[in-house]
Amino acid sequence: MIRVDAAPGTEPTTVAGLPGRMEAVVGDQVLAADAGFVQGGTQPARSARSLMTGAATTVLGSSVGRHRPAPGTGRCPTARSALHEARRRPRRLGRLPVRRSPRPRRRVFGGQPPNPQPSGSTVGVMPIKAVVWDVDDTLFDYTGADRAGMRLHLAAEGLLDAYDSAEQAIVRWREITDMQWARFSAGEVSFEGQRRDRVRVFLGEELSDAEADAWFQRYVAHYETVWNLFPDVLPVLDALAASHRHAVLSNSSIHVQDRKLRALGVHERFEAVLCAAELGVSKPDAGAFHAACAALDLAPHQVAYVGDHPEIDGRGAADAGLLSVWINRDGLYTSDDALVLADGGPHRIASLAELPALLGSDTRFGAPSTFG
C-alpha cells in the first residue's frame, strides 16, 4: 500500500502505473484505489512517480509513504534492486573505512538516490539546493530538556533518595538511554520497546508494557514543559529560507518529531520529515540519507546535512555523498572525537550562524577539511 499525505487545500498529484492498493490522505479525507492511481502530495506528477519508484520509503509534506508489494506477489522488485544497488556502491571517504550500523531486522526499503554525482566532479559544479536537518541537539535542545524533565520527574516519583545526587540519577538515565537507543538503531527492538526497556533497566523492575508506558509518559509530561529551540535556529532558518529547501531526517519516530516540531513552531519550515522508526533504516546507514534526498527529488551532492553527532551525522552524511556539516555545540565532543573524523568530508561548526557562509563558499568538493 502507498500512503501519501498532503496538507489541506493543496492540489493532489496523480501518480500512474504503481501496483498494489494505494491510499491517499488529503486534509481529513482518505482516498484509496486498488490499482492504477493514487492522489495526494504536492509534487509534480513526474517527480512524485520518480519518488515512489526510486525510493520505496519516502515522505511528502510531513508524512511517511510506503510502497508495499502488490497482494499475492510478496515482492517489491524496484525497491529491492534499488536498495541492493545503493548498498553495493563503494562507501569509503578519504582513508577511513565506513562504519556501518548492523542491518535492521525490520524490513528495509531504501531508494537509490537520483542522478548520482558523476565521477571527476569539481568544486562548484552543482550548488547545494537543500539542507536536511537532524532534530535532537541540532535544532532542539534535547539534552537540556531531558535533564531538566528527568529531574522534575524523579522528584515527583520520589526516586531521588535512591541516589547520592540528582546528577548521578540523570547520568544513569542517560547511560541507559544511549544503550537502548543503540539497540533500536541496530533493529534489535522497536521504538516503543526501547522506551519500555529504558524504564525497566533504570528502575530494576520487571514491569509490564502498560506499567512501563505509564511511567515513561509521566516523564514525558515533565520533559515537554522544558522544550526549547537553540537560539541560533530561527535566525539561520530565516537566512536560508529564500535560497534553500529544507527537510528533517531523524533517528526517532514521526509521531515524536512531528509533534515536537509543531510544538516548537517550525514544522511548516520543512518540506519533508523522515524518521528511522518508519523508514526501517537508521543513520549512519547511507539508505537513510538517500531517502531524504529522494524525498526532495535531489541527488546527494545537491544536499547538505546538519547534525550534532560526529559519526552518526557527520561521517554518515559524508559517506552517503552529502555535504556534511557537524555542529559541535559547546565542545560537547572531545578532540579525540574530532581526530576520528579529521581525514574526511564533514565540516565542523560551533554555531548554526556559521552555516550560511559555509553553504555560500566553495567547500563542496575537494576543499580542505575544517577539522584542523
Tab-separated table of C-alpha atoms in Angstrom:
chain	number	residue	atom	x	y	z
A	1	MET	CA	0.000	0.000	0.000
A	2	ILE	CA	1.129	3.516	-0.703
A	3	ARG	CA	0.119	6.261	1.669
A	4	VAL	CA	0.648	9.884	0.707
A	5	ASP	CA	-0.358	12.792	2.936
A	6	ALA	CA	-0.988	16.315	1.703
A	7	ALA	CA	-1.737	19.488	3.595
A	8	PRO	CA	-5.358	20.718	3.450
A	9	GLY	CA	-6.019	22.941	0.480
A	10	THR	CA	-3.176	21.595	-1.659
A	11	GLU	CA	-3.752	20.293	-5.151
A	12	PRO	CA	-3.442	16.478	-5.329
A	13	THR	CA	-1.000	14.829	-7.698
A	14	THR	CA	-1.831	11.804	-9.845
A	15	VAL	CA	0.780	9.079	-9.971
A	16	ALA	CA	0.119	6.327	-12.512
A	17	GLY	CA	1.417	2.844	-13.048
A	18	LEU	CA	2.130	1.774	-9.474
A	19	PRO	CA	0.918	-1.735	-8.489
A	20	GLY	CA	-0.994	-2.709	-5.427
A	21	ARG	CA	-3.521	-0.975	-3.241
A	22	MET	CA	-2.912	2.702	-2.654
A	23	GLU	CA	-4.239	5.193	-0.155
A	24	ALA	CA	-4.052	8.964	-0.003
A	25	VAL	CA	-4.784	11.367	2.833
A	26	VAL	CA	-5.695	14.910	1.781
A	27	GLY	CA	-6.577	17.050	4.779
A	28	ASP	CA	-9.035	14.930	6.752
A	29	GLN	CA	-10.083	12.790	3.775
A	30	VAL	CA	-8.771	9.321	2.957
A	31	LEU	CA	-8.847	8.301	-0.712
A	32	ALA	CA	-7.995	4.766	-1.800
A	33	ALA	CA	-7.743	2.795	-5.021
A	34	ASP	CA	-6.923	-0.832	-5.720
A	35	ALA	CA	-4.545	-0.102	-8.593
A	36	GLY	CA	-3.647	2.373	-11.286
A	37	PHE	CA	-3.513	5.687	-9.481
A	38	VAL	CA	-3.054	7.453	-6.178
A	39	GLN	CA	-3.906	11.052	-5.379
A	40	GLY	CA	-2.132	13.255	-2.865
A	41	GLY	CA	1.010	15.269	-2.307
A	42	THR	CA	2.185	18.488	-3.806
A	43	GLN	CA	4.980	17.280	-6.095
A	44	PRO	CA	4.586	17.344	-9.919
A	45	ALA	CA	3.365	14.021	-11.295
A	46	ARG	CA	6.692	13.037	-12.802
A	47	SER	CA	8.585	13.941	-9.653
A	48	ALA	CA	6.145	12.047	-7.429
A	49	ARG	CA	6.330	8.980	-9.674
A	50	SER	CA	10.100	9.138	-9.503
A	51	LEU	CA	9.983	9.361	-5.718
A	52	MET	CA	7.697	6.375	-5.331
A	53	THR	CA	9.531	4.117	-7.774
A	54	GLY	CA	13.057	5.285	-6.954
A	55	ALA	CA	12.665	5.270	-3.193
A	56	ALA	CA	10.129	2.882	-1.785
A	57	THR	CA	10.094	4.714	1.503
A	58	THR	CA	9.806	8.486	1.423
A	59	VAL	CA	7.969	11.465	2.826
A	60	LEU	CA	5.826	14.037	1.085
A	61	GLY	CA	4.893	17.081	3.127
A	62	SER	CA	5.224	15.757	6.653
A	63	SER	CA	4.210	12.103	6.489
A	64	VAL	CA	5.749	8.810	5.518
A	65	GLY	CA	4.766	6.996	2.322
A	66	ARG	CA	5.489	3.308	1.925
A	67	HIS	CA	5.268	1.150	-1.191
A	68	ARG	CA	4.408	-2.393	-0.253
A	69	PRO	CA	4.213	-5.391	-2.590
A	70	ALA	CA	1.025	-5.973	-4.547
A	71	PRO	CA	-1.181	-8.660	-2.988
A	72	GLY	CA	-0.074	-12.134	-3.957
A	73	THR	CA	3.362	-11.152	-5.209
A	74	GLY	CA	5.333	-10.955	-1.964
A	75	ARG	CA	7.956	-8.895	-3.706
A	76	CYS	CA	8.803	-5.299	-4.395
A	77	PRO	CA	11.448	-5.682	-7.159
A	78	THR	CA	12.023	-1.971	-7.697
A	79	ALA	CA	12.695	-1.317	-4.033
A	80	ARG	CA	14.797	-4.433	-3.591
A	81	SER	CA	17.032	-3.750	-6.592
A	82	ALA	CA	17.380	-0.076	-5.681
A	83	LEU	CA	18.457	-0.866	-2.125
A	84	HIS	CA	20.856	-3.549	-3.354
A	85	GLU	CA	22.443	-1.135	-5.802
A	86	ALA	CA	22.754	1.605	-3.163
A	87	ARG	CA	24.486	-0.773	-0.757
A	88	ARG	CA	26.759	-2.187	-3.482
A	89	ARG	CA	28.406	1.151	-4.214
A	90	PRO	CA	31.840	1.888	-2.701
A	91	ARG	CA	31.407	3.627	0.642
A	92	ARG	CA	34.838	4.931	1.609
A	93	LEU	CA	35.821	8.540	2.069
A	94	GLY	CA	39.433	9.587	2.405
A	95	ARG	CA	41.450	6.877	4.137
A	96	LEU	CA	38.906	6.000	6.790
A	97	PRO	CA	36.710	2.904	6.460
A	98	VAL	CA	32.989	3.401	6.770
A	99	ARG	CA	31.436	2.171	9.991
A	100	ARG	CA	28.098	0.642	9.104
A	101	SER	CA	25.323	0.070	11.570
A	102	PRO	CA	24.119	-3.543	11.884
A	103	ARG	CA	21.426	-4.396	9.378
A	104	PRO	CA	17.981	-3.872	10.930
A	105	ARG	CA	15.707	-6.862	11.291
A	106	ARG	CA	12.813	-4.732	10.188
A	107	ARG	CA	12.006	-4.812	6.507
A	108	VAL	CA	14.061	-2.201	4.707
A	109	PHE	CA	13.039	-0.300	1.597
A	110	GLY	CA	15.789	2.134	0.681
A	111	GLY	CA	15.849	4.095	-2.555
A	112	GLN	CA	18.748	4.640	-4.881
A	113	PRO	CA	19.462	8.369	-4.938
A	114	PRO	CA	18.525	10.109	-8.198
A	115	ASN	CA	21.258	11.383	-10.506
A	116	PRO	CA	24.357	10.372	-8.530
A	117	GLN	CA	27.324	12.729	-8.748
A	118	PRO	CA	29.423	11.939	-11.844
A	119	SER	CA	32.991	10.903	-11.221
A	120	GLY	CA	35.602	13.587	-11.599
A	121	SER	CA	33.336	16.392	-10.395
A	122	THR	CA	34.961	19.624	-9.326
A	123	VAL	CA	34.200	22.477	-6.995
A	124	GLY	CA	31.149	24.492	-7.949
A	125	VAL	CA	29.722	22.008	-10.496
A	126	MET	CA	26.406	21.779	-8.648
A	127	PRO	CA	25.328	24.133	-5.855
A	128	ILE	CA	23.698	22.966	-2.652
A	129	LYS	CA	19.940	23.279	-3.140
A	130	ALA	CA	18.601	21.890	0.132
A	131	VAL	CA	19.518	21.422	3.778
A	132	VAL	CA	18.385	18.328	5.671
A	133	TRP	CA	18.436	18.689	9.438
A	134	ASP	CA	18.838	16.441	12.424
A	135	VAL	CA	16.467	17.463	15.245
A	136	ASP	CA	17.660	16.486	18.715
A	137	ASP	CA	20.641	18.542	19.916
A	138	THR	CA	20.828	20.225	16.494
A	139	LEU	CA	17.616	22.261	16.283
A	140	PHE	CA	16.092	21.240	19.610
A	141	ASP	CA	17.927	21.303	22.955
A	142	TYR	CA	17.233	17.658	23.712
A	143	THR	CA	19.985	17.193	26.295
A	144	GLY	CA	18.883	20.218	28.296
A	145	ALA	CA	15.213	19.241	28.155
A	146	ASP	CA	15.931	15.616	29.028
A	147	ARG	CA	17.996	16.578	32.078
A	148	ALA	CA	15.523	19.154	33.374
A	149	GLY	CA	12.499	16.966	32.661
A	150	MET	CA	14.010	13.898	34.307
A	151	ARG	CA	14.984	15.897	37.392
A	152	LEU	CA	11.356	17.033	37.765
A	153	HIS	CA	10.057	13.526	37.113
A	154	LEU	CA	12.348	11.776	39.598
A	155	ALA	CA	11.414	14.277	42.280
A	156	ALA	CA	7.709	13.703	41.599
A	157	GLU	CA	8.201	9.907	41.702
A	158	GLY	CA	10.166	10.079	44.962
A	159	LEU	CA	13.191	8.372	43.400
A	160	LEU	CA	15.950	10.877	44.133
A	161	ASP	CA	16.628	9.435	47.600
A	162	ALA	CA	17.993	6.273	45.963
A	163	TYR	CA	20.943	8.255	44.555
A	164	ASP	CA	23.705	10.345	46.068
A	165	SER	CA	22.569	13.281	43.944
A	166	ALA	CA	20.115	14.214	41.229
A	167	GLU	CA	23.053	14.462	38.829
A	168	GLN	CA	24.008	10.847	39.500
A	169	ALA	CA	20.465	9.712	38.699
A	170	ILE	CA	20.370	11.751	35.494
A	171	VAL	CA	23.730	10.378	34.329
A	172	ARG	CA	22.457	6.844	34.942
A	173	TRP	CA	19.300	7.574	32.933
A	174	ARG	CA	21.402	8.959	30.091
A	175	GLU	CA	23.673	5.892	30.018
A	176	ILE	CA	20.659	3.590	29.826
A	177	THR	CA	19.074	5.750	27.131
A	178	ASP	CA	22.217	5.567	24.969
A	179	MET	CA	22.419	1.795	25.396
A	180	GLN	CA	18.775	1.155	24.490
A	181	TRP	CA	18.870	3.653	21.623
A	182	ALA	CA	21.795	1.729	20.107
A	183	ARG	CA	19.672	-1.435	20.213
A	184	PHE	CA	16.845	0.369	18.425
A	185	SER	CA	19.232	1.723	15.768
A	186	ALA	CA	20.512	-1.817	15.190
A	187	GLY	CA	16.968	-3.095	14.668
A	188	GLU	CA	17.004	-5.258	17.794
A	189	VAL	CA	13.978	-3.608	19.386
A	190	SER	CA	11.080	-1.390	18.323
A	191	PHE	CA	10.869	2.306	19.110
A	192	GLU	CA	8.281	1.620	21.814
A	193	GLY	CA	10.322	-1.326	23.065
A	194	GLN	CA	13.440	0.752	23.682
A	195	ARG	CA	11.375	3.185	25.760
A	196	ARG	CA	9.980	0.381	27.906
A	197	ASP	CA	13.390	-1.207	28.374
A	198	ARG	CA	14.866	2.139	29.454
A	199	VAL	CA	12.310	2.266	32.256
A	200	ARG	CA	12.776	-1.379	33.294
A	201	VAL	CA	16.567	-1.142	33.425
A	202	PHE	CA	16.532	2.199	35.232
A	203	LEU	CA	14.086	1.006	37.899
A	204	GLY	CA	15.467	-2.543	38.036
A	205	GLU	CA	11.927	-3.911	37.911
A	206	GLU	CA	10.099	-6.349	35.621
A	207	LEU	CA	7.273	-4.047	34.587
A	208	SER	CA	4.508	-4.903	32.153
A	209	ASP	CA	4.340	-2.943	28.915
A	210	ALA	CA	1.428	-0.920	30.287
A	211	GLU	CA	3.289	-0.090	33.511
A	212	ALA	CA	6.459	0.920	31.667
A	213	ASP	CA	4.462	3.032	29.206
A	214	ALA	CA	2.665	4.825	32.037
A	215	TRP	CA	5.957	5.627	33.827
A	216	PHE	CA	7.515	6.933	30.627
A	217	GLN	CA	4.500	9.102	29.816
A	218	ARG	CA	4.699	10.701	33.255
A	219	TYR	CA	8.316	11.565	32.456
A	220	VAL	CA	7.319	12.937	29.029
A	221	ALA	CA	4.794	15.266	30.674
A	222	HIS	CA	7.645	16.930	32.602
A	223	TYR	CA	10.053	16.768	29.655
A	224	GLU	CA	7.681	18.621	27.332
A	225	THR	CA	7.362	21.563	29.716
A	226	VAL	CA	11.021	22.473	29.081
A	227	TRP	CA	11.181	22.109	25.282
A	228	ASN	CA	13.182	24.840	23.533
A	229	LEU	CA	14.915	25.513	20.238
A	230	PHE	CA	18.530	26.617	20.366
A	231	PRO	CA	18.729	30.415	19.996
A	232	ASP	CA	20.571	30.229	16.648
A	233	VAL	CA	17.896	28.095	14.930
A	234	LEU	CA	15.282	30.637	13.843
A	235	PRO	CA	17.858	33.153	12.558
A	236	VAL	CA	19.526	30.566	10.315
A	237	LEU	CA	16.211	29.177	9.039
A	238	ASP	CA	15.182	32.732	8.181
A	239	ALA	CA	18.515	33.423	6.482
A	240	LEU	CA	18.276	30.300	4.304
A	241	ALA	CA	14.515	30.367	3.653
A	242	ALA	CA	14.743	32.006	0.230
A	243	SER	CA	17.844	30.202	-1.012
A	244	HIS	CA	17.466	26.594	0.144
A	245	ARG	CA	14.786	23.960	0.607
A	246	HIS	CA	14.594	22.235	3.995
A	247	ALA	CA	13.745	18.777	5.355
A	248	VAL	CA	14.313	16.712	8.507
A	249	LEU	CA	15.948	13.302	8.943
A	250	SER	CA	15.904	11.903	12.489
A	251	ASN	CA	16.636	8.564	14.112
A	252	SER	CA	13.432	8.948	16.139
A	253	SER	CA	9.815	8.397	15.031
A	254	ILE	CA	7.406	10.526	13.003
A	255	HIS	CA	4.929	10.605	15.896
A	256	VAL	CA	7.520	12.117	18.235
A	257	GLN	CA	9.288	14.528	15.897
A	258	ASP	CA	6.219	15.746	14.019
A	259	ARG	CA	4.583	16.682	17.316
A	260	LYS	CA	7.788	18.263	18.602
A	261	LEU	CA	8.331	20.415	15.503
A	262	ARG	CA	4.728	21.623	15.666
A	263	ALA	CA	5.016	22.477	19.362
A	264	LEU	CA	8.219	24.414	18.670
A	265	GLY	CA	6.552	26.336	15.837
A	266	VAL	CA	8.867	25.260	12.996
A	267	HIS	CA	7.035	22.349	11.383
A	268	GLU	CA	5.938	24.373	8.350
A	269	ARG	CA	9.567	25.259	7.615
A	270	PHE	CA	10.253	21.734	6.338
A	271	GLU	CA	9.021	20.072	3.154
A	272	ALA	CA	9.573	16.578	4.499
A	273	VAL	CA	10.089	14.851	7.838
A	274	LEU	CA	11.664	11.387	7.738
A	275	CYS	CA	12.355	9.185	10.762
A	276	ALA	CA	14.120	5.873	11.279
A	277	ALA	CA	11.201	4.148	13.004
A	278	GLU	CA	9.133	4.412	9.826
A	279	LEU	CA	11.947	4.175	7.270
A	280	GLY	CA	13.249	0.916	8.695
A	281	VAL	CA	16.822	2.166	8.354
A	282	SER	CA	18.784	4.455	10.674
A	283	LYS	CA	21.648	6.889	10.342
A	284	PRO	CA	24.551	6.387	9.703
A	285	ASP	CA	23.356	3.924	7.042
A	286	ALA	CA	23.529	5.636	3.649
A	287	GLY	CA	19.998	4.450	2.878
A	288	ALA	CA	18.568	6.863	5.446
A	289	PHE	CA	20.345	9.854	3.904
A	290	HIS	CA	19.444	8.773	0.372
A	291	ALA	CA	15.780	8.503	1.368
A	292	ALA	CA	15.891	12.152	2.448
A	293	CYS	CA	17.451	13.126	-0.891
A	294	ALA	CA	14.796	11.162	-2.763
A	295	ALA	CA	12.039	12.892	-0.787
A	296	LEU	CA	13.358	16.189	-2.152
A	297	ASP	CA	13.982	14.709	-5.632
A	298	LEU	CA	17.617	15.802	-5.412
A	299	ALA	CA	20.928	13.982	-5.766
A	300	PRO	CA	23.080	13.635	-2.633
A	301	HIS	CA	25.670	16.116	-3.916
A	302	GLN	CA	22.924	18.767	-4.066
A	303	VAL	CA	22.028	18.338	-0.387
A	304	ALA	CA	23.708	19.391	2.868
A	305	TYR	CA	23.092	17.554	6.126
A	306	VAL	CA	23.487	19.226	9.520
A	307	GLY	CA	23.715	17.139	12.688
A	308	ASP	CA	25.354	17.036	16.110
A	309	HIS	CA	26.891	13.559	16.262
A	310	PRO	CA	30.358	13.171	14.695
A	311	GLU	CA	29.840	9.633	13.396
A	312	ILE	CA	26.077	9.122	13.074
A	313	ASP	CA	25.544	12.507	11.443
A	314	GLY	CA	28.941	13.845	10.392
A	315	ARG	CA	30.617	10.761	8.995
A	316	GLY	CA	27.363	9.111	7.917
A	317	ALA	CA	26.256	12.019	5.737
A	318	ALA	CA	29.710	12.441	4.193
A	319	ASP	CA	29.948	8.760	3.315
A	320	ALA	CA	26.489	8.951	1.724
A	321	GLY	CA	27.693	11.717	-0.603
A	322	LEU	CA	26.046	14.725	1.027
A	323	LEU	CA	27.773	17.917	2.110
A	324	SER	CA	28.176	17.023	5.772
A	325	VAL	CA	28.130	19.709	8.456
A	326	TRP	CA	28.828	18.629	12.027
A	327	ILE	CA	27.757	21.113	14.694
A	328	ASN	CA	29.727	20.651	17.910
A	329	ARG	CA	27.946	22.932	20.367
A	330	ASP	CA	29.910	23.973	23.452
A	331	GLY	CA	32.673	21.480	22.649
A	332	LEU	CA	30.375	18.606	23.646
A	333	TYR	CA	32.641	16.110	21.886
A	334	THR	CA	36.338	15.881	22.722
A	335	SER	CA	39.326	16.488	20.490
A	336	ASP	CA	39.677	12.703	20.178
A	337	ASP	CA	36.246	12.570	18.528
A	338	ALA	CA	37.335	15.254	16.083
A	339	LEU	CA	40.537	13.367	15.263
A	340	VAL	CA	38.485	10.329	14.292
A	341	LEU	CA	36.924	12.451	11.556
A	342	ALA	CA	39.870	14.672	10.692
A	343	ASP	CA	40.702	12.923	7.420
A	344	GLY	CA	37.416	13.309	5.591
A	345	GLY	CA	34.499	15.370	4.473
A	346	PRO	CA	32.485	16.689	7.435
A	347	HIS	CA	32.779	20.410	8.080
A	348	ARG	CA	32.743	21.386	11.743
A	349	ILE	CA	30.891	24.428	13.058
A	350	ALA	CA	30.250	25.615	16.610
A	351	SER	CA	27.082	27.578	15.817
A	352	LEU	CA	24.427	27.496	13.115
A	353	ALA	CA	25.290	31.140	12.468
A	354	GLU	CA	28.301	29.793	10.536
A	355	LEU	CA	26.161	27.749	8.138
A	356	PRO	CA	25.090	30.375	5.544
A	357	ALA	CA	28.710	31.332	4.864
A	358	LEU	CA	29.685	27.664	4.556
A	359	LEU	CA	26.912	26.956	2.059
A	360	GLY	CA	27.878	30.019	0.059
A	361	SER	CA	31.573	29.141	-0.177
A	362	ASP	CA	33.462	26.799	-2.487
A	363	THR	CA	33.712	23.974	0.031
A	364	ARG	CA	31.553	21.363	-1.679
A	365	PHE	CA	34.160	19.174	-3.414
A	366	GLY	CA	37.857	18.854	-2.823
A	367	ALA	CA	38.164	21.575	-0.190
A	368	PRO	CA	40.299	21.093	2.924
A	369	SER	CA	38.596	19.680	5.996
A	370	THR	CA	37.699	22.177	8.716
A	371	PHE	CA	38.771	19.770	11.464
A	372	GLY	CA	42.266	21.227	11.780
